[in-house]
XYZ file of C-alpha atoms in Angstrom:
93
model
C -4.913 1.890 21.024
C -4.419 -0.634 18.189
C -0.933 -2.007 17.739
C 1.186 -0.607 14.884
C 1.103 -2.499 11.608
C 4.269 -3.281 9.678
C 5.033 -1.072 6.702
C 6.358 -2.616 3.508
C 7.692 -0.446 0.707
C 8.015 -2.228 -2.630
C 9.718 -0.492 -5.551
C 11.043 -1.708 -8.862
C 11.030 -1.445 -12.603
C 7.950 -1.878 -14.785
C 7.140 -5.573 -15.076
C 9.440 -6.596 -12.227
C 6.616 -8.334 -10.338
C 5.863 -5.783 -7.615
C 2.091 -6.312 -7.680
C 2.500 -10.090 -7.732
C 4.803 -9.849 -4.711
C 2.304 -7.634 -2.874
C -0.559 -10.062 -3.609
C 1.535 -12.955 -2.314
C 2.620 -11.086 0.834
C -0.951 -9.997 1.591
C -2.196 -13.584 1.267
C 0.544 -14.816 3.618
C -0.197 -12.069 6.153
C -3.929 -12.786 5.961
C -3.306 -16.459 6.805
C -1.571 -15.195 9.974
C -4.499 -12.935 10.835
C -2.757 -9.718 9.765
C -4.266 -7.242 7.315
C -2.214 -4.421 5.858
C -3.246 -1.038 4.539
C -2.091 -0.821 0.911
C -1.214 2.356 -0.981
C -0.490 1.656 -4.644
C 1.400 4.219 -6.701
C 1.615 4.092 -10.475
C 2.372 6.894 -12.877
C 0.030 5.380 -15.476
C -2.933 3.887 -13.583
C -2.804 2.606 -10.010
C -6.475 1.597 -10.223
C -5.577 -1.362 -12.454
C -3.230 -2.819 -9.835
C -5.660 -1.977 -7.024
C -8.414 -3.941 -8.779
C -6.137 -6.992 -8.998
C -5.679 -7.225 -5.215
C -8.095 -9.348 -3.200
C -9.912 -6.863 -0.929
C -10.345 -9.609 1.699
C -6.555 -9.698 2.151
C -6.089 -5.982 2.896
C -7.443 -3.638 5.551
C -7.694 -0.954 2.860
C -6.486 -0.352 -0.691
C -5.797 3.217 -1.842
C -4.564 3.950 -5.362
C -2.281 6.968 -5.795
C -2.185 7.502 -9.551
C -0.664 9.806 -12.156
C 2.451 10.719 -10.209
C 5.470 9.398 -8.363
C 5.096 8.933 -4.577
C 8.790 9.604 -4.033
C 8.688 12.923 -5.903
C 5.650 15.036 -6.704
C 3.162 12.885 -4.735
C 5.148 12.495 -1.528
C 2.745 14.743 0.386
C -0.253 12.810 -0.991
C 1.334 9.541 0.139
C 1.969 10.950 3.614
C -1.621 12.176 3.802
C -2.961 8.736 2.830
C -0.783 7.087 5.471
C -2.147 9.384 8.149
C -5.720 9.059 6.891
C -5.751 5.262 6.605
C -3.817 4.359 9.692
C -3.555 7.447 11.879
C -4.093 5.537 15.105
C -1.410 2.987 14.179
C 1.298 5.163 12.617
C 4.166 5.827 14.982
C 5.923 8.281 12.686
C 6.307 9.107 9.032
C 9.491 10.902 8.078
């Protein structure tokens, strides 16, 4: 069984630098031989942010668009977590 991967949750206001932080963290993790599964949530268009992330730095990139993952898309976010990393997820509350 593969070892669990760390989970990072990044939230913040529009223009706060969340995507830049994620790109930087993914590059640092990749230099250490770690690839993360990324789920991007954006009410407007998560595909724009997903396209700006280097696919070589992530195990997978899944946009979750047109809703808020902490409200109406919570079930979609949980489903993506299970789908992308079912063998590594210990638990999702």
